[in-house]
Coordinates of C-alpha atoms and ligand atoms in Angstrom, one line a residue:
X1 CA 4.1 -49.9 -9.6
X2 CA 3.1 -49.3 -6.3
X3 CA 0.4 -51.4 -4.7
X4 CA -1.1 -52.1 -1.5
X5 CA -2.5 -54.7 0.6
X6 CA -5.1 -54.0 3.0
X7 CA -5.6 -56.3 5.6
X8 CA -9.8 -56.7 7.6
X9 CA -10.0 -53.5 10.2
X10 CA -12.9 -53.6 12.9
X11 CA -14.0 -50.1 12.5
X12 CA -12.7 -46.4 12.6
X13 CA -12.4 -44.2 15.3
X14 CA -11.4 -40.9 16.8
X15 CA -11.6 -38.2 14.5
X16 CA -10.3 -37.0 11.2
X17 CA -8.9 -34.3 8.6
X18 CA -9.2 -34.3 5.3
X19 CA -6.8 -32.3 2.8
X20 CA -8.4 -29.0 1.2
X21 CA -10.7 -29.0 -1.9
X22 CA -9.5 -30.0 -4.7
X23 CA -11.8 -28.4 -7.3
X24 CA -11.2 -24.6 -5.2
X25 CA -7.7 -25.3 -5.0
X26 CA -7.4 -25.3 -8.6
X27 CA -9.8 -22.2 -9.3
X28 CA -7.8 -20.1 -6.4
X29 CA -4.6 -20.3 -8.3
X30 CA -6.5 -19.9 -12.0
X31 CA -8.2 -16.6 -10.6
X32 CA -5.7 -15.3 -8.3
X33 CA -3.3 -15.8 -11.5
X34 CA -5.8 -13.6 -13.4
X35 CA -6.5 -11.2 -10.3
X36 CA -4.7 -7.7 -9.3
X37 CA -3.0 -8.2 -6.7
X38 CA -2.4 -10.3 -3.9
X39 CA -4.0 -13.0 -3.2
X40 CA -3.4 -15.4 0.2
X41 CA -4.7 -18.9 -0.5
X42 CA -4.9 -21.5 3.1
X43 CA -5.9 -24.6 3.1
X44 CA -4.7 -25.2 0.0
X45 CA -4.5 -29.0 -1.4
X46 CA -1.0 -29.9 -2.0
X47 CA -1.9 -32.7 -4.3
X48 CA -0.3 -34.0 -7.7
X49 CA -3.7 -32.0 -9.6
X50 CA -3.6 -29.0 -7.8
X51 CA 0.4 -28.3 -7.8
X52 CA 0.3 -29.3 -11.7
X53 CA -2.0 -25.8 -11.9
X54 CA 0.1 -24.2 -10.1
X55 CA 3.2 -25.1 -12.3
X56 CA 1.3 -24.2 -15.0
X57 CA 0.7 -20.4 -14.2
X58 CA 4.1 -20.2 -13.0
X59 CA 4.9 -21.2 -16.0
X60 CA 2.7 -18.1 -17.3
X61 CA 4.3 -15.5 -15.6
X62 CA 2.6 -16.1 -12.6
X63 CA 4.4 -15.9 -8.8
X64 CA 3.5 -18.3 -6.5
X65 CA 5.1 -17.9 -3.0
X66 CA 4.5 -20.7 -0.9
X67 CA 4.6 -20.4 3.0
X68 CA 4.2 -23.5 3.9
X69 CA 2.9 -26.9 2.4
X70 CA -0.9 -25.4 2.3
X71 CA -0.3 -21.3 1.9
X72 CA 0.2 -19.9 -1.0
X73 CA 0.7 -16.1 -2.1
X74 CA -0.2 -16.0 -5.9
X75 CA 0.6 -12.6 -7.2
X76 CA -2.2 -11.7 -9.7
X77 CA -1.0 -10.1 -13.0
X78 CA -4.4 -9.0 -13.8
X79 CA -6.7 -9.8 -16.9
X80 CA -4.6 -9.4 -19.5
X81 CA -0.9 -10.3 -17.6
X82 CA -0.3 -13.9 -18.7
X83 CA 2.5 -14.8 -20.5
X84 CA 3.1 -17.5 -22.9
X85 CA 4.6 -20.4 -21.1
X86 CA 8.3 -21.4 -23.0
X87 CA 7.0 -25.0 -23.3
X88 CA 4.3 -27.3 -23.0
X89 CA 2.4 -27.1 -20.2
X90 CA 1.6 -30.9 -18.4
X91 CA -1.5 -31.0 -16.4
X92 CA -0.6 -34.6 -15.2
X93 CA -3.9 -36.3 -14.4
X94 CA -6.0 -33.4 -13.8
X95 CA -9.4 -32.9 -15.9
X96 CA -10.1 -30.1 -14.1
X97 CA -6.7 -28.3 -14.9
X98 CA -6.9 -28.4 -18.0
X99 CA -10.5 -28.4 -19.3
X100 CA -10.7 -25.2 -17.0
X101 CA -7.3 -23.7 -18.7
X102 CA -8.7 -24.0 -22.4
X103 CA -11.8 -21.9 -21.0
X104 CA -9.4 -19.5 -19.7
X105 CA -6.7 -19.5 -22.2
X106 CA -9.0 -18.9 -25.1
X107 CA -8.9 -15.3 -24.2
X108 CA -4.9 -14.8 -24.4
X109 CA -2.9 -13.2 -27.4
X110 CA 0.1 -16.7 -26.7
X111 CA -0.6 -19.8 -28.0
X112 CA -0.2 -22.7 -25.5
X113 CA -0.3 -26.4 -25.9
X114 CA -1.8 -28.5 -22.7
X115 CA -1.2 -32.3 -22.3
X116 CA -1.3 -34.8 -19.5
X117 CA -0.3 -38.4 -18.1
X118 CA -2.0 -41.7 -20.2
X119 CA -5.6 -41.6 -18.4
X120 CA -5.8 -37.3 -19.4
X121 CA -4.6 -38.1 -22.8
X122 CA -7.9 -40.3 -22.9
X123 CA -10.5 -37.9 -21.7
X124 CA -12.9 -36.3 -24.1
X125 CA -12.1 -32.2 -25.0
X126 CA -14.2 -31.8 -27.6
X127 CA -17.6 -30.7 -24.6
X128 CA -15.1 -27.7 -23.8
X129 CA -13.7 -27.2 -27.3
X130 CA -17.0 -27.1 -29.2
X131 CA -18.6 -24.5 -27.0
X132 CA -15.7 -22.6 -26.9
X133 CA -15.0 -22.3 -30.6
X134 CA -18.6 -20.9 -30.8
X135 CA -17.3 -18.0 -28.8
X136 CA -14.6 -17.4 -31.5
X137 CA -12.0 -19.5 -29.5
X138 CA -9.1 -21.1 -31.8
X139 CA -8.5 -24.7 -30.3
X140 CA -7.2 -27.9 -31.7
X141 CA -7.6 -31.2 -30.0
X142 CA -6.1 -34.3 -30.8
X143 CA -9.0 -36.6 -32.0
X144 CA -10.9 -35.0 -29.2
X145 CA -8.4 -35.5 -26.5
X146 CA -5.2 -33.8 -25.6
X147 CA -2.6 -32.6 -26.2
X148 CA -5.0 -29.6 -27.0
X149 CA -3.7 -26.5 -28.5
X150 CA -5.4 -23.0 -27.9
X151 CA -4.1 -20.0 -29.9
X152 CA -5.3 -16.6 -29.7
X153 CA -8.8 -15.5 -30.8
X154 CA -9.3 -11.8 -32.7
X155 CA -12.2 -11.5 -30.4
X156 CA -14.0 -13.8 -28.1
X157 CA -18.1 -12.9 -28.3
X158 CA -20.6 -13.8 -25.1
X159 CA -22.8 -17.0 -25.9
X160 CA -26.0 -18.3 -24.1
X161 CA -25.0 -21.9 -24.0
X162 CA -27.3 -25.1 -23.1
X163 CA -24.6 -27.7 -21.6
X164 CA -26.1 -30.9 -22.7
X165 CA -24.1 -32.8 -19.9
X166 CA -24.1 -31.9 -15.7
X167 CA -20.6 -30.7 -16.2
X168 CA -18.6 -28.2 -14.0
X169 CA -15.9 -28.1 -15.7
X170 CA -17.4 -27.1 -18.5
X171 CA -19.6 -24.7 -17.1
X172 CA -16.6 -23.1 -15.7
X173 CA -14.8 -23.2 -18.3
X174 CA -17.3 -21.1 -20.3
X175 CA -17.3 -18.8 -18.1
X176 CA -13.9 -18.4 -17.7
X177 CA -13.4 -17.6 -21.3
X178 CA -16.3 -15.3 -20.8
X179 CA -14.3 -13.2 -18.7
X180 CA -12.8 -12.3 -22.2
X181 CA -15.7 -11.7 -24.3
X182 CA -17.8 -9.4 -25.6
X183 CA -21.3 -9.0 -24.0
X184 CA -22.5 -11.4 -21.6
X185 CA -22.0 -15.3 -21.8
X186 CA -24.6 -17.6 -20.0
X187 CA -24.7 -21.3 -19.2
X188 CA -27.7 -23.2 -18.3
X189 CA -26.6 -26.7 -16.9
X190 CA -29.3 -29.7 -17.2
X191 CA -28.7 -30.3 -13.5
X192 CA -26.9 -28.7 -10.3
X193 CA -23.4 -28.7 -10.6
X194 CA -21.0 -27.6 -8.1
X195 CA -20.8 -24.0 -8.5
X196 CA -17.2 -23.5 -7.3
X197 CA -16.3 -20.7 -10.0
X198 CA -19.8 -19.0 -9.5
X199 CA -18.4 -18.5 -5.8
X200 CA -15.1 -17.4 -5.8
X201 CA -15.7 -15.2 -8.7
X202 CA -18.2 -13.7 -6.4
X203 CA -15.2 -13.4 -3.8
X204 CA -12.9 -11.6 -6.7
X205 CA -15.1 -9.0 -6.8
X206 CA -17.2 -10.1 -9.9
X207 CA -20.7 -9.9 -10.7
X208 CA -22.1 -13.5 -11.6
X209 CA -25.9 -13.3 -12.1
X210 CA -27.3 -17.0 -11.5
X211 CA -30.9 -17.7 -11.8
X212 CA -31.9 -21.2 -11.5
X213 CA -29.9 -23.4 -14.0
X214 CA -28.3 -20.1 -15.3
X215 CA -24.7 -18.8 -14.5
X216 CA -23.9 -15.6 -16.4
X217 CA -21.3 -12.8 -16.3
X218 CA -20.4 -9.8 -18.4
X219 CA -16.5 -9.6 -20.1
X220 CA -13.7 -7.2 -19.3
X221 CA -14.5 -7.2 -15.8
X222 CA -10.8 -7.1 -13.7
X223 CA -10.6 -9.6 -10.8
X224 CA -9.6 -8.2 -7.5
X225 CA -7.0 -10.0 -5.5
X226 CA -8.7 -11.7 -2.2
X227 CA -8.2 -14.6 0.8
X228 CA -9.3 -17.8 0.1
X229 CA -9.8 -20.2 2.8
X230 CA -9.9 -23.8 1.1
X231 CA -12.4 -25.8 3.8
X232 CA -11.8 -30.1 3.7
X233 CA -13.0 -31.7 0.2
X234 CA -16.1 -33.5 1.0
X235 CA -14.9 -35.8 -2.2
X236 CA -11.8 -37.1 0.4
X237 CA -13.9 -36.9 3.5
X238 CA -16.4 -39.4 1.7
X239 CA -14.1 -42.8 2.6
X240 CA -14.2 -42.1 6.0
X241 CA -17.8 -41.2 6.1
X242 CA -18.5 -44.6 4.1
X243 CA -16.3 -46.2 6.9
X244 CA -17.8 -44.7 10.3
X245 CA -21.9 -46.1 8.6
X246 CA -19.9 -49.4 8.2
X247 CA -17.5 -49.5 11.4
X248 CA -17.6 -46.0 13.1
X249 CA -17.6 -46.2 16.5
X250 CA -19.6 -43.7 18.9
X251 CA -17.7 -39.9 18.2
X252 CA -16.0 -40.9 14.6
X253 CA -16.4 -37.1 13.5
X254 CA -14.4 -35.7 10.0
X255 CA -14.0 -31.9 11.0
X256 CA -14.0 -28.9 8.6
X257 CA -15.7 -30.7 5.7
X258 CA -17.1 -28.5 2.4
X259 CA -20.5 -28.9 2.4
X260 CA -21.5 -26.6 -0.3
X261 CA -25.1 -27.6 -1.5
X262 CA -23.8 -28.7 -4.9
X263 CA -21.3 -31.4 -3.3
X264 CA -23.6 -33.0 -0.4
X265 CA -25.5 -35.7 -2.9
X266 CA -23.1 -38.2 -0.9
X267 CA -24.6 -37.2 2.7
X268 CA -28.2 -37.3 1.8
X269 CA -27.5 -40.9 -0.3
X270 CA -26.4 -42.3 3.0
X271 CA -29.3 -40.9 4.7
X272 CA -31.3 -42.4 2.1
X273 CA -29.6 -45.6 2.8
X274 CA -29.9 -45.3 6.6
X275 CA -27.5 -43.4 7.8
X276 CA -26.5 -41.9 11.1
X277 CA -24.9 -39.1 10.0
X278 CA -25.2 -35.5 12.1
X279 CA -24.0 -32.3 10.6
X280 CA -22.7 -30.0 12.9
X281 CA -21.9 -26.2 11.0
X282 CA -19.4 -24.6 11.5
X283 CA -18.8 -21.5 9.3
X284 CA -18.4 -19.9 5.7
X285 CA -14.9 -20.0 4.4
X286 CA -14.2 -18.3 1.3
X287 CA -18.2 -18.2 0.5
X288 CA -18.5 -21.7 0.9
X289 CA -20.1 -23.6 4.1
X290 CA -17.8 -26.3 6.1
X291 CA -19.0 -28.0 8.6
X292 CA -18.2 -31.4 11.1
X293 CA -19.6 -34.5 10.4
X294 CA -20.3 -37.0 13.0
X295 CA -21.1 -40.5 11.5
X296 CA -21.6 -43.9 13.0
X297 CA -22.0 -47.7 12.4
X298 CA -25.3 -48.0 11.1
X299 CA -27.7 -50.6 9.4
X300 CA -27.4 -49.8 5.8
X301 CA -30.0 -51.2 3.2
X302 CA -29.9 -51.1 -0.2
X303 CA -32.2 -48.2 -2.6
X304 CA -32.8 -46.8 -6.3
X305 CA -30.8 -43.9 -6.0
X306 CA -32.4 -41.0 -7.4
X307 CA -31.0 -39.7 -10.5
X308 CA -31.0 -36.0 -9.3
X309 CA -28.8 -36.9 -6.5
X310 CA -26.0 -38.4 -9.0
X311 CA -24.1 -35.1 -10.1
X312 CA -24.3 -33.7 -6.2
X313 CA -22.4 -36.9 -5.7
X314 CA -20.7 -37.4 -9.0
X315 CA -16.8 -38.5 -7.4
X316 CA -18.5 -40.0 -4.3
X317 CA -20.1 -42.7 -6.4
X318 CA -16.9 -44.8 -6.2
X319 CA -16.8 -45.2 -2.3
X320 CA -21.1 -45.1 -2.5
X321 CA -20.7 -48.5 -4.5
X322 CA -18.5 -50.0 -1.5
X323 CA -21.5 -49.2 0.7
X324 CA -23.6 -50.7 -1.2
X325 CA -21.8 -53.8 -0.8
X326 CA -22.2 -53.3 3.0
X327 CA -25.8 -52.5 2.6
X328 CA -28.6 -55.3 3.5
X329 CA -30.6 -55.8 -0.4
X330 CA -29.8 -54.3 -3.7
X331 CA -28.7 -50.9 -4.5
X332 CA -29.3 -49.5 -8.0
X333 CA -27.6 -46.4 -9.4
X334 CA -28.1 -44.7 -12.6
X335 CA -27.8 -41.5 -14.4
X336 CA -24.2 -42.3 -14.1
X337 CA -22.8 -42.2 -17.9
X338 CA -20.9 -39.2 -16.5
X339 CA -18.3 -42.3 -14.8
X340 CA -17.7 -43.9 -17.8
X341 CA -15.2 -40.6 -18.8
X342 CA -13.7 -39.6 -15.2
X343 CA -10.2 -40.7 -14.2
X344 CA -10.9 -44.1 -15.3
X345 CA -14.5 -45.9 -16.8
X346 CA -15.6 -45.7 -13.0
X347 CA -18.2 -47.8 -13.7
X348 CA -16.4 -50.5 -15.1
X349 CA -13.3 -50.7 -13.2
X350 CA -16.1 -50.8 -10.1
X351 CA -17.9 -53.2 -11.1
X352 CA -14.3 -55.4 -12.0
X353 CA -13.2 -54.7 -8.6
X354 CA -16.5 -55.6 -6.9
X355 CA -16.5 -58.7 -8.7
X356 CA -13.1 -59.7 -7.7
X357 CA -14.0 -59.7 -4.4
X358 CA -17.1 -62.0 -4.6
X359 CA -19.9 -58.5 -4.4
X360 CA -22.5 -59.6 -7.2
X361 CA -23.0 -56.7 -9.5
X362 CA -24.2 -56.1 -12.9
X363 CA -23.2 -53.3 -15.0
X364 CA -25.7 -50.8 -16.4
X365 CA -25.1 -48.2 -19.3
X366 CA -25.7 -45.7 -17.2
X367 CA -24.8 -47.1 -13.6
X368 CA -24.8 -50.5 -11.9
X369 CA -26.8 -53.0 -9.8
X370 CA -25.1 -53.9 -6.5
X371 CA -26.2 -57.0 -4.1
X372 CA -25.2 -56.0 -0.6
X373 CA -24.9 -57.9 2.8
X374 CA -22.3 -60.3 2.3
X375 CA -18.8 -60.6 3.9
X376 CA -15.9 -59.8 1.1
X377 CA -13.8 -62.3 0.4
X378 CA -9.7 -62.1 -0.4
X379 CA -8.7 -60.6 -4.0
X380 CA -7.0 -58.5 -6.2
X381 CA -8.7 -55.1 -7.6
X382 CA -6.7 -53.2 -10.3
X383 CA -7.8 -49.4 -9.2
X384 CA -6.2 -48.8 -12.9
X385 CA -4.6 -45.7 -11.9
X386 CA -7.5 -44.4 -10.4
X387 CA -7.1 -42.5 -7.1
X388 CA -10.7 -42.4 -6.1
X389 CA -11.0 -46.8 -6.8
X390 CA -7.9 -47.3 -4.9
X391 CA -9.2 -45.5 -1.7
X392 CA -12.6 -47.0 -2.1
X393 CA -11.1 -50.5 -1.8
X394 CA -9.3 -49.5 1.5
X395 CA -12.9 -48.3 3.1
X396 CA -14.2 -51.9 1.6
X397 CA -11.4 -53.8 3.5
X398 CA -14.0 -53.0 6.9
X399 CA -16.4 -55.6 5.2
X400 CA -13.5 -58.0 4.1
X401 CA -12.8 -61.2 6.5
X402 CA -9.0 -61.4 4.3
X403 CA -6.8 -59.1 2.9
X404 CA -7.5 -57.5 -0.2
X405 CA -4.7 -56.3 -2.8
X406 CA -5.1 -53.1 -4.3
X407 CA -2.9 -52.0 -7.4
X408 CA -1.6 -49.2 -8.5
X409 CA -2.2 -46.8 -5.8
X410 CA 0.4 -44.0 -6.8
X411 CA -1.8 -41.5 -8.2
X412 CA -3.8 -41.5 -4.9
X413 CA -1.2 -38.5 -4.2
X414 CA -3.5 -36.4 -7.0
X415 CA -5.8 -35.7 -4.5
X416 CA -5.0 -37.0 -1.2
X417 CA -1.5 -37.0 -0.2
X418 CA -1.3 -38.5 3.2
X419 CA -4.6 -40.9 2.5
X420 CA -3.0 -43.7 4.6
X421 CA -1.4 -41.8 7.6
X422 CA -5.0 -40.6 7.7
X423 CA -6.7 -43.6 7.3
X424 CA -4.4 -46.2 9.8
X425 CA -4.6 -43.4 12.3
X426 CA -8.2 -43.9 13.0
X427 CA -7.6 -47.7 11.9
X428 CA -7.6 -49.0 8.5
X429 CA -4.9 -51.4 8.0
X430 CA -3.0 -50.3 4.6
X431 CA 0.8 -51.6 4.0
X432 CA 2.3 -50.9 0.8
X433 CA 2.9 -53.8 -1.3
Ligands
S3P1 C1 -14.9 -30.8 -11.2 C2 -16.0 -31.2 -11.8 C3 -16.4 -32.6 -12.0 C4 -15.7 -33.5 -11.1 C5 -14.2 -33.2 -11.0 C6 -13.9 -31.8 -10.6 C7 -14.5 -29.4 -11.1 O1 -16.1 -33.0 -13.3 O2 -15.9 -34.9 -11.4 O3 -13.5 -34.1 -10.2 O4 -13.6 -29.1 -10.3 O5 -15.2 -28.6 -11.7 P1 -17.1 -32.8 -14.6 O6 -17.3 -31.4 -14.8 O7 -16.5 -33.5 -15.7 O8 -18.4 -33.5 -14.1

């Protein structure tokens, strides 16, 4: 197992680049797969998730040239040009893979069988499979969970679904088997989710009608290849904004950052918190805004989060928690359930890790209470195989006086492969261990 220790660092400096989205590097293979045509893909995150998607429409039929380690060429096959993969398809530790493949696989005449490593196989299904099967989808999970099996429908028929959970994924995936229906299929989300799929569907050529909590789209409509630019993933960039309010010296700027409205719960948090935190745009890439953002050390203090803010900020909660620690008073999330079913119970495994390092915290069912403004002291925090824990405990190690151990760091790779060149280079101090 690998494992790291991570020794006190002053503060951060310089400036910093984060790898591409992950959630648009997934849907630029998935709909350039499905597209005709060409489609050039830069930016791209070459991460454990995203390159499991990828391996899975190759698997399909689909060619994937890649240029370099963030270029891709994905030669569409069009609507109807997948073909059933000769085995089953692993989607390693990524949700997004393949809750948004069951969406998208319901409409194809192959059957296909999707697993993943231990913490997938753990991960609920059934909020994709139940809509689904309302369209006329044919899926089995496995007590809920994968390995999930989707075989082909006679007809997939447009629904007008309610999510009863903030979900992207399943939004998307909804929509994605939508693609295939009959008639028009609509999805009304309880909150804003990111709205990823909405976007580049848009940038295929497609016409997605949203009004207010409501994404729709007509069936049969053929995707037409495109360029997507993938900007930074504002869900990576959030460590080292979390480090420049603790440590950040005078310039600490992460460049090219996402900050698509339905990701940017995590900036105006901090703000919340007392942040110094300036936005500086930059452009639209592949219909999505990016921008730089200059952050420095600041006086924290503990809030009530607002609910509302929670889903903008739903894999930024993680690293939020550290700040919290470094925040003067108490800091209350909830309207967090959501955590208890990500990579890991994100709410548990934080609250075990806070705890091992002396930060006084009591769970909630729906979030946690964190008492900020004390010095960290040495221990051991089991990320349990979560990528997003691990690199919040390097961030933490800027409040720590001793070195704190992290375990079982590998899967930091599924969404940030070079996290601790990144991270030394503007001066955390990670060793492996
Ligand atoms: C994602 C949606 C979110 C998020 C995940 C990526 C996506 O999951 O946590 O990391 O790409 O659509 P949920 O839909 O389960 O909230």
């Amino acid at each position: 197992m690998k494992n790291w220790k991570v020794s006190p660092a002053q503060g951060v400096h310089g400036s910093v680049r984060v790898p591409g989205d992950k959630s648009i590097s997934h849907r630029s293979v998935m709909l350039g797969g499905i597209a005709k045509g060409r489609t050039e893909v830069t930016g791209f995150l070459a991460g454990a998730d995203c390159l499991a998607t990828l391996e899975a429409f190759r698997a399909m039929g689909v060619a994937v040239e890649r240029l370099d380690e963030t270029s891709l060429v994905v030669h569409g096959r069009g609507l109807h040009g997948l073909a059933g993969p000769s085995s089953v398809l692993d989607m390693g530790n990524a949700g997004t893979a393949i809750r948004l493949s069951m969406g998208l696989l319901s409409g194809q005449r192959f059957t296909t069988t999707m697993t993943g490593d231990e913490s997938l196989r753990s991960r609920p299904m059934e909020r994709v499979a139940a809509p689904l099967r309302q369209m006329g989808a044919q899926i089995e999970t496995t007590a809920g969970k994968p390995p999930v099996t989707v075989r082909p429908a006679t007809q997939l028929r447009g629904i007008d679904y309610a999510l009863p959970m903030a979900s992207a994924q399943v939004k998307s995936a909804i929509l994605l088997a939508g693609l295939y229906a009959e008639g028009r299929t609509s999805v009304t989300e309880p909150a804003p989710t990111r709205d990823h799929t909405e976007r580049m569907l848009r940038g295929f050529g497609l016409d997605v009608q949203t009004e207010g909590p409501r994404a729709s789209l007509v069936g049969g409509q053929e995707l037409t290849a495109t360029r997507v630019q993938v900007p930074g993933d504002i869900s990576s960039a959030a460590f080292f904004l979390v480090a420049g309010c603790l440590a950040g010296e005078e310039g600490f700027v992460v460049e090219n950052v996402g900050i698509n409205p339905t990701r940017t719960g995590i900036i105006d948090i901090l703000r919340l918190m007392g942040a110094d935190l300036r936005v500086y745009p930059r452009d639209i890439q592949g219909g999505e805004p990016v921008a730089d953002i200059e952050v420095r050390r600041s006086a924290l203090r503990g809030v009530a989060v607002p609910p509302e803010l929670v889903p903008l900020a739903i894999d930024e909660l993680p690293v939020l928690f550290i700040a919290a620690a470094g925040a003067q008073g108490e800091t209350v999330f909830t309207g967090a359930a959501e955590l208890r079913v990500k990579e890991s119970d994100r709410l548990a495994v934080m609250s075990e890790g806070l705890g091992a390092v002396g930060v006084p915290n009591e769970l909630l069912p729906d979030g946690i209470r964190i008492g900020g403004g004390q010095r960290l002291r040495a221990g051991t925090i089991d990320s349990h195989g979560d990528h997003r824990i691990a690199m919040s405990f390097a961030v933490a190690s800027l409040l720590a006086d001793e070195p704190l151990s992290v375990r079982d760091v590998t899967n930091v790779a599924t969404s940030f492969p070079g996290f601790v060149a990144t991270a030394r280079a503007c001066g955390l101090h990670i060793a492996l261990a």
